[in-house]
Short mmCIF file of C-alpha atoms in Angstrom, two decimals:
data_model
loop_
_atom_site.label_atom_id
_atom_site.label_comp_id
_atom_site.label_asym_id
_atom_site.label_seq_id
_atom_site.Cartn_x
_atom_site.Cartn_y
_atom_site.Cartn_z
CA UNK R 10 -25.79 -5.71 28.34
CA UNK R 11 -29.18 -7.39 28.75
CA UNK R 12 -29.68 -6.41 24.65
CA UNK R 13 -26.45 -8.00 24.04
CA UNK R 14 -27.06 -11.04 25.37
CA UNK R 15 -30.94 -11.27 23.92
CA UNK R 16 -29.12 -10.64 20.34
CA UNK R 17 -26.64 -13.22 20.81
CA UNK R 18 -29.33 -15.62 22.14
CA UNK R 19 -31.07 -14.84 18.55
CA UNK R 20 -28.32 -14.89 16.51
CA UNK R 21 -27.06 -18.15 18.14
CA UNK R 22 -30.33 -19.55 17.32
CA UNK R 23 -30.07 -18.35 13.75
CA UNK R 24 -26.82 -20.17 13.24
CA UNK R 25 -28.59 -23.62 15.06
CA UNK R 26 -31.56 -23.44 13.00
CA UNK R 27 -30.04 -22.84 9.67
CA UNK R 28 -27.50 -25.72 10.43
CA UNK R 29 -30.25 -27.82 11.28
CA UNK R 30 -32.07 -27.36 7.66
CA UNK R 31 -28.65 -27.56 5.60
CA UNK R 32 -28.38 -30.45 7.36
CA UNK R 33 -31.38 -31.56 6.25
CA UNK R 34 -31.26 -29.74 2.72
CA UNK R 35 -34.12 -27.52 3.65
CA UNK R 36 -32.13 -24.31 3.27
CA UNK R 37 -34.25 -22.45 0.81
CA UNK R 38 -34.21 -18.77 0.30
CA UNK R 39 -32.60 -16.69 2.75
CA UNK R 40 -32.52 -12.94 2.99
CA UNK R 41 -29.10 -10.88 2.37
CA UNK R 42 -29.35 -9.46 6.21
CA UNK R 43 -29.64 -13.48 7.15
CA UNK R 44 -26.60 -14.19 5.35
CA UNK R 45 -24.50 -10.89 6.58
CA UNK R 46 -25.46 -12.33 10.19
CA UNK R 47 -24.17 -16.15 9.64
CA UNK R 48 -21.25 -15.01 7.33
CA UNK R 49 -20.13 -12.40 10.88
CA UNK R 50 -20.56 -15.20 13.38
CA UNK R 51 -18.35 -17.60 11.49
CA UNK R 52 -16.14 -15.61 10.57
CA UNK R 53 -15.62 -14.16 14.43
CA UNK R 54 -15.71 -17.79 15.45
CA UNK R 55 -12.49 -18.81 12.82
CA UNK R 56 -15.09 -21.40 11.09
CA UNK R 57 -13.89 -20.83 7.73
CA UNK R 58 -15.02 -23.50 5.91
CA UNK R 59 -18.54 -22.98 7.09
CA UNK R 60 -17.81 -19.56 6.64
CA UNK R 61 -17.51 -19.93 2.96
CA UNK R 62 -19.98 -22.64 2.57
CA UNK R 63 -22.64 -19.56 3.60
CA UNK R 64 -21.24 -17.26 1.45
CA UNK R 65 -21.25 -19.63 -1.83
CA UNK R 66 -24.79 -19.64 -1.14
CA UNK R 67 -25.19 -16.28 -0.82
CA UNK R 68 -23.31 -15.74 -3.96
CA UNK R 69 -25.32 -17.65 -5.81
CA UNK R 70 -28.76 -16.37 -4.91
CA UNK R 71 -27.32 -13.28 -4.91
CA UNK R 72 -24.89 -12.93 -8.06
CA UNK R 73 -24.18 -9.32 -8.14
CA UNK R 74 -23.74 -8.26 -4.48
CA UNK R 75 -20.25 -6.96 -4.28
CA UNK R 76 -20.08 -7.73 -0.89
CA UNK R 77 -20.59 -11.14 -0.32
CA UNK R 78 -17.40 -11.74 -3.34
CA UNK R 79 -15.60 -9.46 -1.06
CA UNK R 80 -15.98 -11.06 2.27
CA UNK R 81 -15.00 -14.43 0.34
CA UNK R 82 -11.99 -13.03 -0.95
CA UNK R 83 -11.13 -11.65 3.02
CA UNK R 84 -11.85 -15.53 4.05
CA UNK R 85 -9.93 -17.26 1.11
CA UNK R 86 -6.85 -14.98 2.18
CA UNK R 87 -7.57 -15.75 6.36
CA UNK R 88 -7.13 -19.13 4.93
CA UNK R 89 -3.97 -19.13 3.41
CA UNK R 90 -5.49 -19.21 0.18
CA UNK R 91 -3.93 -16.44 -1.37
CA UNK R 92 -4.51 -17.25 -5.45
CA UNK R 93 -8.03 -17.79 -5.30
CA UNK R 94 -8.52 -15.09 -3.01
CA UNK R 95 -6.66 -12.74 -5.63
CA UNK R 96 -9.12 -14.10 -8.34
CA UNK R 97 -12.40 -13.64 -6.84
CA UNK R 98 -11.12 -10.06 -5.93
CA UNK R 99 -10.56 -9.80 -9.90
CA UNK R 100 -14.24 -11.03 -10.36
CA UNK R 101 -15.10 -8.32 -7.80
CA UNK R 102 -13.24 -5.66 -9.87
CA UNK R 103 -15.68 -6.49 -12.98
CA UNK R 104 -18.75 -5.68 -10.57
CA UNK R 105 -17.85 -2.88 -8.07
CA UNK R 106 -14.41 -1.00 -10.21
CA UNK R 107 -14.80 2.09 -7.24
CA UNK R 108 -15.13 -0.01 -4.25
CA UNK R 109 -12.10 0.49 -2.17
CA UNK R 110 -12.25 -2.58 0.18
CA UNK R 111 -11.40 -4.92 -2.98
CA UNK R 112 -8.10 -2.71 -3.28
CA UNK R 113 -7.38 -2.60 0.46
CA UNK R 114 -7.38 -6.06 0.96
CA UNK R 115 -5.71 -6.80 -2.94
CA UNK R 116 -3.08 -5.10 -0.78
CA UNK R 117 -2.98 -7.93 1.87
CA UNK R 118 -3.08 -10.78 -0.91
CA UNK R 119 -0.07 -9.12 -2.90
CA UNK R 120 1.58 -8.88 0.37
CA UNK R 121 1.48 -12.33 1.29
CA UNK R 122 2.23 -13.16 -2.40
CA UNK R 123 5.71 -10.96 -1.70
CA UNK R 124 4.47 -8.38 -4.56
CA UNK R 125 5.93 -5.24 -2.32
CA UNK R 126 5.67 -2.82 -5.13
CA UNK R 127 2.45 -3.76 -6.39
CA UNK R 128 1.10 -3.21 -3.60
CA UNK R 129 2.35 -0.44 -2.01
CA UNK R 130 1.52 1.06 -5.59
CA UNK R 131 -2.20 0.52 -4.58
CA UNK R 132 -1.39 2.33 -1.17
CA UNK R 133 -0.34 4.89 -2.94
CA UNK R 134 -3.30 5.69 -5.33
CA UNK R 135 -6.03 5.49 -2.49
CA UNK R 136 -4.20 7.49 -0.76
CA UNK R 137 -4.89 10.48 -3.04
CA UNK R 138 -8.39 12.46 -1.35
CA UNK R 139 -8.23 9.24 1.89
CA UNK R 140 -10.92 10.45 4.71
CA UNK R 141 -9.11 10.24 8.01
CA UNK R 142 -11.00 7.09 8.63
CA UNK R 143 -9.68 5.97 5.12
CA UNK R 144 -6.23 6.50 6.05
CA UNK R 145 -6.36 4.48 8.92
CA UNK R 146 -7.58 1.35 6.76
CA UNK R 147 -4.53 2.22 3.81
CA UNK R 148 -2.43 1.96 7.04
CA UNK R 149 -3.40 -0.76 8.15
CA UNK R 150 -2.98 -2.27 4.59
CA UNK R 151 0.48 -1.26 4.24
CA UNK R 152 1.43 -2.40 7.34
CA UNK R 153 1.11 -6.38 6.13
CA UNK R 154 3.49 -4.97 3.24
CA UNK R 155 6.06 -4.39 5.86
CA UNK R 156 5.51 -7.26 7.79
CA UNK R 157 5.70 -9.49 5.24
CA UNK R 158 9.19 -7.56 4.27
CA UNK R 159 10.13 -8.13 7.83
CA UNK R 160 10.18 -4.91 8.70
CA UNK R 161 8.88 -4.53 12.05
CA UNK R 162 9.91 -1.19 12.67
CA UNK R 163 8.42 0.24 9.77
CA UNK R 164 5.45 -1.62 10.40
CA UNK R 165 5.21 -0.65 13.82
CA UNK R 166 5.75 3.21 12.55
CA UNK R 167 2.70 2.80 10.06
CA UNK R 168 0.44 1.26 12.82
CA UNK R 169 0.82 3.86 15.44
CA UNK R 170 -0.25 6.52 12.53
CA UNK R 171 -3.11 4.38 12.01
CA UNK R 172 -4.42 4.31 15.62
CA UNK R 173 -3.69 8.01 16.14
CA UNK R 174 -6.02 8.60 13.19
CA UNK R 175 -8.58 6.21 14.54
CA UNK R 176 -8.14 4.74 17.98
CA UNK R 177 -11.46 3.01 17.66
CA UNK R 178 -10.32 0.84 14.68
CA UNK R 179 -9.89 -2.71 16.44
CA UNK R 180 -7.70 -4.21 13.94
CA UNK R 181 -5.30 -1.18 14.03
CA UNK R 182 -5.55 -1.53 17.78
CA UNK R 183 -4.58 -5.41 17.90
CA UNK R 184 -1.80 -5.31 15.20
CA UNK R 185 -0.16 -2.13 16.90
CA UNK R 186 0.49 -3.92 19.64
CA UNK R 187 1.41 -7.22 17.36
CA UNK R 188 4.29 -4.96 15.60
CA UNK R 189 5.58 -3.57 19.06
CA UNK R 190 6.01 -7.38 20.06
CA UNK R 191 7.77 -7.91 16.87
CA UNK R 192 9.80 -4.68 16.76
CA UNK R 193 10.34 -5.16 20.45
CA UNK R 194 9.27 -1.09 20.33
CA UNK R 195 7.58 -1.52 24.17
CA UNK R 196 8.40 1.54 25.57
CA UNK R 197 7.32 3.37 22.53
CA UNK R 198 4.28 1.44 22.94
CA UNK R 199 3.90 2.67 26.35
CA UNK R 200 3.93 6.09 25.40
CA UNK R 201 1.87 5.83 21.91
CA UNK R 202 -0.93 3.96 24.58
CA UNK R 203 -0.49 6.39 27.33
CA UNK R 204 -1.05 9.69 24.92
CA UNK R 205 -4.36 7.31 23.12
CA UNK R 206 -5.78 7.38 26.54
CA UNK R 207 -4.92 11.09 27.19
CA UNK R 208 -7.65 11.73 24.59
CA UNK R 209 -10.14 8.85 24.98
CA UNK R 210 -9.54 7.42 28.83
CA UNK R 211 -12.48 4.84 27.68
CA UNK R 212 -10.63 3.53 25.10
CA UNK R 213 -10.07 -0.53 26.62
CA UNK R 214 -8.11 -1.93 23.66
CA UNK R 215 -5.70 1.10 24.34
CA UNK R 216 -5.56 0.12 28.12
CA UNK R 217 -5.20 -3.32 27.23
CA UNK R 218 -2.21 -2.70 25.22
CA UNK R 219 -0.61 -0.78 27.51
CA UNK R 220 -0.89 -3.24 30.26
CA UNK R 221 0.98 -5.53 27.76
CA UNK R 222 3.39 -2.95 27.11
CA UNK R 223 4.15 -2.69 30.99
CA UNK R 224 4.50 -6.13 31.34
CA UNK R 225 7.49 -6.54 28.64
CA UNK R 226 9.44 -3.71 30.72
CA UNK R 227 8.67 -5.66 33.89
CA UNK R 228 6.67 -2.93 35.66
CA UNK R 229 4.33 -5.89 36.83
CA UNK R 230 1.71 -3.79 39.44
CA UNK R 231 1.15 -0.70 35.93
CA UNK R 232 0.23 -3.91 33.98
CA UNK R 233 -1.81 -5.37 36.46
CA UNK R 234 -3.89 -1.47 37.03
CA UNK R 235 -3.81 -1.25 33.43
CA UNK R 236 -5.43 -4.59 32.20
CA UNK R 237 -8.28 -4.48 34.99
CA UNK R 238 -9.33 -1.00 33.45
CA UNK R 239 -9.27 -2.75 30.43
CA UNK R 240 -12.51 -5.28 31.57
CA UNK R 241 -13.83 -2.54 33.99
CA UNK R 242 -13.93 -0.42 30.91
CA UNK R 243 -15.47 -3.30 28.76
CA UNK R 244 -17.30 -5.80 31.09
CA UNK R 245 -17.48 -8.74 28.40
CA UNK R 246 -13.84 -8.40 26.93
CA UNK R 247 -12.40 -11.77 28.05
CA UNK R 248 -8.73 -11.63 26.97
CA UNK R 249 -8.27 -8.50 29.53
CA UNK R 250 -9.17 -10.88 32.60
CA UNK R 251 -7.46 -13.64 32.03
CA UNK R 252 -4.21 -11.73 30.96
CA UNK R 253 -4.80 -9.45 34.10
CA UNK R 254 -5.33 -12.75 36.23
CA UNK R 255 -2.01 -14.27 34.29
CA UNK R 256 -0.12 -11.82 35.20
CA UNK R 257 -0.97 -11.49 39.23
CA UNK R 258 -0.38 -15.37 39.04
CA UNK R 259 3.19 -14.20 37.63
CA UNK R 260 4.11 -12.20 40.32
CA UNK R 261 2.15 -14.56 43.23
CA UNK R 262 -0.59 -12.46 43.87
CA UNK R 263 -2.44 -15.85 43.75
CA UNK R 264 -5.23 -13.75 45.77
CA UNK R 265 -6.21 -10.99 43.31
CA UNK R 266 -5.83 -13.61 40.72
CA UNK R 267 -8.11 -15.64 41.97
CA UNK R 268 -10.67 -12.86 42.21
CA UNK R 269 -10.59 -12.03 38.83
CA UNK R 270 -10.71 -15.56 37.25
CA UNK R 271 -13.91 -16.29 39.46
CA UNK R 272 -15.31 -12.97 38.09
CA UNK R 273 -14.38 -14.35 34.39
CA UNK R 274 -15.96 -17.85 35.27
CA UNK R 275 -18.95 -16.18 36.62
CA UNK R 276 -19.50 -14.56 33.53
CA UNK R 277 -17.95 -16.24 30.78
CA UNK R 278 -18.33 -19.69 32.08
CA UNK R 279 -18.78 -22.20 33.44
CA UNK R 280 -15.54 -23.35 31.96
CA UNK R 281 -13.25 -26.11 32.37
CA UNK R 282 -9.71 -24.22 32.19
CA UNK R 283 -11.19 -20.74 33.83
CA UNK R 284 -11.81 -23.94 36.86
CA UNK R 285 -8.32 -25.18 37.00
CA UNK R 286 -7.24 -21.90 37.02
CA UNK R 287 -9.27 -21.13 39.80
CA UNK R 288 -7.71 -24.25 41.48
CA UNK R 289 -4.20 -23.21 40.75
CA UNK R 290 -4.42 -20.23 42.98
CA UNK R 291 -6.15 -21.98 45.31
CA UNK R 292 -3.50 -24.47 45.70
CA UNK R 293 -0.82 -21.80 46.21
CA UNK R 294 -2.80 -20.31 48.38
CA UNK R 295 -2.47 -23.81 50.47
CA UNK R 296 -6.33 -24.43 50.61
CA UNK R 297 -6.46 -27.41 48.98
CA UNK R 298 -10.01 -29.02 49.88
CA UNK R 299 -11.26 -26.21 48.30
CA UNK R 300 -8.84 -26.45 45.05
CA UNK R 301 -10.04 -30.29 44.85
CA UNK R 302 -13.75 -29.34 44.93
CA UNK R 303 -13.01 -26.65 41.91
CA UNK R 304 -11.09 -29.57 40.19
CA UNK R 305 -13.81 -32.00 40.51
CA UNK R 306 -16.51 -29.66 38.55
CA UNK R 307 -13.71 -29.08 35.93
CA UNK R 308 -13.48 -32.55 35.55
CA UNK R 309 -17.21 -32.71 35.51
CA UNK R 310 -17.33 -30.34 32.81
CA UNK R 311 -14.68 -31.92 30.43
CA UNK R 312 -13.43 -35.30 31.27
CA UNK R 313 -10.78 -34.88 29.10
CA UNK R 314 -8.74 -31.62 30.83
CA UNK R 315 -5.30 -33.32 31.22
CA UNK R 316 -4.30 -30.12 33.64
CA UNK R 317 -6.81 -30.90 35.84
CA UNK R 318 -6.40 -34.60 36.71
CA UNK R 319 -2.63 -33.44 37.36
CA UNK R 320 -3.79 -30.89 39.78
CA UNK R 321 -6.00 -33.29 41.23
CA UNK R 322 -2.89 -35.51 41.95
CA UNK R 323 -1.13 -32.61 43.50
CA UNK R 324 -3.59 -31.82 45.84
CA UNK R 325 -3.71 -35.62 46.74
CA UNK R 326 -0.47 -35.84 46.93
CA UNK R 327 -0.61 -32.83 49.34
CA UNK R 328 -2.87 -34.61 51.37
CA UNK R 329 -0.32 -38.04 51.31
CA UNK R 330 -3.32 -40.23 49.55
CA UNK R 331 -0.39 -41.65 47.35
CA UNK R 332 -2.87 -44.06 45.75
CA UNK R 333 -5.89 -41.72 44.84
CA UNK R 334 -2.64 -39.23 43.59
CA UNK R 335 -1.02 -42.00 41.27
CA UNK R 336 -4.56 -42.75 39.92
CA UNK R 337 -5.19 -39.19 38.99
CA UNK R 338 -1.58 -38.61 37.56
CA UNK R 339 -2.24 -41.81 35.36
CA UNK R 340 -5.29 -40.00 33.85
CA UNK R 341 -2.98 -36.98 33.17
CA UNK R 342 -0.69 -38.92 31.28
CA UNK R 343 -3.01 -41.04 29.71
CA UNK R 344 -4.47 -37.52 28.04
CA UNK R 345 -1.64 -35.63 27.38
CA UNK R 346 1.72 -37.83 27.82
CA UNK R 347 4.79 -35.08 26.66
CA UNK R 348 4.42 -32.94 30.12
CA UNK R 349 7.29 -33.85 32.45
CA UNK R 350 5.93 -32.60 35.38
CA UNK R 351 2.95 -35.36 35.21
CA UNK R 352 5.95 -37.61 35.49
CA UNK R 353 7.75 -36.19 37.71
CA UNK R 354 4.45 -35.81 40.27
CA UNK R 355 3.63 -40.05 39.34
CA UNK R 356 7.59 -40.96 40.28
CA UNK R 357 7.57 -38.75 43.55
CA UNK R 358 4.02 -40.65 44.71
CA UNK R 359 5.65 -43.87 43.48
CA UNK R 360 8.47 -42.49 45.33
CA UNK R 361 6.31 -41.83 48.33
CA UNK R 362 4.62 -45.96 48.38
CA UNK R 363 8.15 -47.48 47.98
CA UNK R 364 7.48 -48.74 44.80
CA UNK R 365 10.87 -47.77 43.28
CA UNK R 366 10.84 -49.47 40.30
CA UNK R 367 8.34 -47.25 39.02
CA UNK R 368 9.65 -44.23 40.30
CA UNK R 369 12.79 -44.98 38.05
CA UNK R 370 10.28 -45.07 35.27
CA UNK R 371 8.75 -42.23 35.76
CA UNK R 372 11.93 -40.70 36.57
CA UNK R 373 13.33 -41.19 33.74
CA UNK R 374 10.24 -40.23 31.50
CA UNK R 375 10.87 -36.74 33.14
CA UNK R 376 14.28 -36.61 31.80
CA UNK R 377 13.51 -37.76 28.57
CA UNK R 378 10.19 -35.42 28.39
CA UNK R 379 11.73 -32.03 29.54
CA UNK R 380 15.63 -32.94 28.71
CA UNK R 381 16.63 -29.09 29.42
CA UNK R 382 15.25 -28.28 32.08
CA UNK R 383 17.53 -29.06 35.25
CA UNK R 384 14.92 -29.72 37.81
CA UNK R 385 13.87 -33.11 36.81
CA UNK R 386 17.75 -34.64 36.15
CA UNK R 387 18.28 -32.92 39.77
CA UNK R 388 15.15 -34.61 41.29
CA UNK R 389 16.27 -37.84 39.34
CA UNK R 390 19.80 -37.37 40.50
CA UNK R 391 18.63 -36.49 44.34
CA UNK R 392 16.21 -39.81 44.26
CA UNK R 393 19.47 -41.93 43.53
CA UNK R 394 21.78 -40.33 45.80
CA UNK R 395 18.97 -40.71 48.88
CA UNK R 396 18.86 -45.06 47.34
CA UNK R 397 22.45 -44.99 47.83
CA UNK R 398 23.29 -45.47 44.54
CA UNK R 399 26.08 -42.55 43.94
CA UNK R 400 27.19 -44.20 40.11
CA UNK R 401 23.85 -44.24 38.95
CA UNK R 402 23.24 -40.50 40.33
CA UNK R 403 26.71 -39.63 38.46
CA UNK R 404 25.60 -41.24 35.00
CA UNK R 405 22.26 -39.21 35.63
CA UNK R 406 24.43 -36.08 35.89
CA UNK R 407 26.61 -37.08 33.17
CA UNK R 408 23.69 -37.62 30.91
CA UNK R 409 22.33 -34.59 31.92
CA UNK R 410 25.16 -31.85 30.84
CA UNK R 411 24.50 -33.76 27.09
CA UNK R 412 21.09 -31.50 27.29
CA UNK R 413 21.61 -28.46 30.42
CA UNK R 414 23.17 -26.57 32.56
CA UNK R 415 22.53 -25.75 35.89
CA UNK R 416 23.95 -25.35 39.23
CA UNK R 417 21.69 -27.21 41.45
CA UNK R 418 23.15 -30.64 38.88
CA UNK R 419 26.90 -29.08 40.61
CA UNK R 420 25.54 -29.07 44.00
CA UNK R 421 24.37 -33.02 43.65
CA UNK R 422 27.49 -33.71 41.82
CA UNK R 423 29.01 -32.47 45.70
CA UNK R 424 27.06 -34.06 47.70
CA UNK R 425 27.58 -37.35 45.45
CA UNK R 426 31.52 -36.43 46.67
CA UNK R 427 30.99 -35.60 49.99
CA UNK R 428 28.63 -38.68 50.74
CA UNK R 429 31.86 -41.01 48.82
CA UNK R 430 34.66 -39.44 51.24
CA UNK R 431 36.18 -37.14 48.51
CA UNK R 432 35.99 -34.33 50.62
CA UNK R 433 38.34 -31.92 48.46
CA UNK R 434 36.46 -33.04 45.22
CA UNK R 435 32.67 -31.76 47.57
CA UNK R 436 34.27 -28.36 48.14
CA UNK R 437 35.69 -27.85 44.75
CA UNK R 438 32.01 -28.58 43.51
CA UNK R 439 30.53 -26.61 46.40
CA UNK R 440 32.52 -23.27 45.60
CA UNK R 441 31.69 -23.82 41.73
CA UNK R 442 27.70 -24.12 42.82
CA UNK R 443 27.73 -21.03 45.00
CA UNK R 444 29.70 -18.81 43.01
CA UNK R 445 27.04 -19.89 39.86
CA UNK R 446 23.98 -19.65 42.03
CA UNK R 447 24.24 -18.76 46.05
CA UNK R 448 20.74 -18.79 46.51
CA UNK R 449 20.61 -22.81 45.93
CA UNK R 450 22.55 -24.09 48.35
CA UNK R 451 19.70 -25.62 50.55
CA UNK R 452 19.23 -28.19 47.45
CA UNK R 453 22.54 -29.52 49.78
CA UNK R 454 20.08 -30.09 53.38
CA UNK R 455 17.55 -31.44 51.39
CA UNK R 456 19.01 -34.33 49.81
CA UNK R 457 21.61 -34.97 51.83
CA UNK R 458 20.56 -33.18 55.79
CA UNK R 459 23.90 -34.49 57.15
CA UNK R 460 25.87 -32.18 55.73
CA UNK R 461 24.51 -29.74 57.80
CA UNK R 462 26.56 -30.91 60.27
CA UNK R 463 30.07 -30.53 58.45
CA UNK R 464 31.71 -27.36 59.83
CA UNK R 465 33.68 -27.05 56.51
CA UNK R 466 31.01 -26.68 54.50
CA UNK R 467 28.78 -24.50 56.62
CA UNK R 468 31.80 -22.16 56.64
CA UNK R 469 32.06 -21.91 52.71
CA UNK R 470 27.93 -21.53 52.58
CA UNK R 471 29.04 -18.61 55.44
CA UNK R 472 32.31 -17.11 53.25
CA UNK R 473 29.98 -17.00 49.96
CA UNK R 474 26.66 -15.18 51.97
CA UNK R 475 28.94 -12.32 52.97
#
């Protein structure tokens, strides 16, 4: 690990110092190795445009290296540019006629371009005397073919061949488990992982994969077991903490989550989201000086983190310092103003200061921000039935079935009822609620605690438990 991170310290100042003398138009002569180096960095960093900058220069100095027309080609088609990708591949013909990467990814181009038959034609004649490790790169070409026919199944079928020949192949390991997705194959993905691992237990893309796989058939604690082998396997693969982190978040293991995300910000960071991450749990873990402090050096980091002002007003508002929480929602909004919940979190402090007129607001920007989801017409709703303003709470409610459904909207709907002496109207609404969603029914106490009172509704919450 210690070469690793001496060769990216090199090669990080390779890319510094030769952006410093374009910059300058010092560039000069470079050597092909030089070139190979820049041309993988950019390219594993998506910067295509610098990307092909480099390798125009390297083309030109030098004008008959197969190679460098080929990786333009690859970053032409990566950027949607599928014709001139297809012509410098032509040019590349003219130099190298044998060299099977301009076919393989001729394949891809075609592909896109809808040219099935073309290119499954090509397919075909490389197939004829393929090395196993050849194989696996035809598959990999064909499966685009498919995918770009929309067939997912077929594509998923061509893929697992592929990483059966050559579970090492990264590509052929990500797009496997991109076809699954799309074929929705995840069992078979859980088995075709399970038998990779079976023959090469080190194998972290296959572990990775599978932990995926067990998370779209819900077996939550195998996805979990089977991600963190993933980064025990491969200490610097990123994606395997965080998803391993997201997904004990998912099922509120806040505590292992919060383990691994400090792990990943040890390592990886320090960085701003890996922070408020790292806050998150904290906060659902209820420790909230703790979460602010975490929040703060976020902040610190990157002022402009909308999450983490919003958190910050959460934990404030936990805390009741209404004014510090409304300042810190404000910056929320101010960076990132189509998340309801910001709104939401501003009205209920607004809420909290008796400043109702913007709590309406605010309200209302909630409604108008996350229209179908029920919880912010319901807190809207319950925030005018607590005013006393029951026709305002009903046009809320009206408004709302224009965009949702939900049964918490029927349970304010009867307490509106109940709280205007229409008694029959409150239990009609009541049975409708707890026959749509039982479970719900304390959204009744907490708007409206009298009615915990009324023996004729307790007995209907009673009739409906058994």
């Amino acid at each position: 690990m210690e070469n690793k991170i001496k060769r990216d310290t090199a090669l990080i100042n390779l890319v510094t110092e030769f952006e410093s003398s374009f910059e300058r138009g010092e560039v000069g002569y470079l050597e092909e190795k030089v070139y190979f180096q820049l041309l993988e960095f950019y390219e594993d960093e998506y910067l295509y445009e610098k990307a092909l900058l480099v390798v125009d220069m390297a083309i030109e100095q030098f004008k008959y290296r197969s190679e460098f027309y080929i990786i333009k080609a690859r970053l032409l088609l990566n950027g949607n540019k599928v014709k001139d990708s297809l012509s410098v591949l032509s040019f590349a013909e003219t130099i190298a006629p044998f060299e099977r990467e301009i076919s393989i990814i001729k394949v891809r181009a075609l592909a896109i371009s809808k040219k099935f038959a073309e290119a499954q034609e090509i397919v075909e004649d490389l197939s004829v005397g393929a090395t196993r490790s050849e194989s696996a790169d035809l598959l990999i070409a064909e499966s685009f073919i498919y995918e770009h026919m929309k067939d997912y199944n077929a594509m998923y079928n061509v893929l697992a061949k592929a990483v059966m020949l050559d579970s090492n192949n990264e590509e052929a390991m990500e797009r496997v488990w991109i076809s699954a997705e799309l074929s929705r194959r995840y069992d078979d993905s859980v088995e075709l992982h399970k038998t990779i691992i079976e023959r090469d237990p080190y194998n972290f893309q296959a572990w990775y994969n599978l932990g995926h796989g067990y998370n779209c058939i819900m077996e939550y604690e195998k996805a979990i077991d089977a991600l963190e082998y993933s980064f025990i396997i491969n200490p610097e693969f990123e994606s395997g903490y965080l998803d391993c982190a997201d997904t004990c978040v998912q099922i509120r293991d806040y505590s292992k989550a919060l383990e691994i995300y400090t792990e990943a910000n040890s390592r990886f960071g320090p960085n701003s989201e890996l922070m408020v991450n790292i806050a998150s749990c904290y906060i659902s873990l209820n420790r909230i000086g703790i979460a602010k402090q975490w929040l703060l050096k976020s902040i610190k980091l990157d002022g402009f983190n909308d999450e983490a002002f919003f958190l910050l007003g959460e934990c404030y508002s936990s805390d009741q310092v209404w004014y510090n929480a409304i300042n810190a929602y404000h910056k929320a909004i101010n960076l990132e103003n189509r998340r309801e919940e910001y709104y939401l979190g501003l009205a209920k402090a607004y809420l909290a200061v008796e400043n109702y007129n913007k709590a309406t607001v605010n309200f209302q920007m909630a409604t108008q921000t996350g229209p179908e989801d029920t919880l912010y017409w319901r807190e809207y709703a319950g925030f005018l039935i607590k005013m006393g303003l029951y026709d305002e709470a009903c046009q809320v409610l009206d408004e709302a079935e224009d965009h949702t459904y939900g049964s918490d909207l029927i349970y304010c709907r009867a307490i509106i009822a109940y709280l205007q002496k229409q008694k029959a109207d409150c239990l009609e609404f009541l049975e409708e609620a707890l026959v749509e969603n039982y479970d719900q029914h304390h959204i009744l106490f907490e708007i409206a605690p009298e009615l915990k009172l009324d023996k004729e509704i307790n007995s209907m919450i009673k009739y409906f438990a058994d």
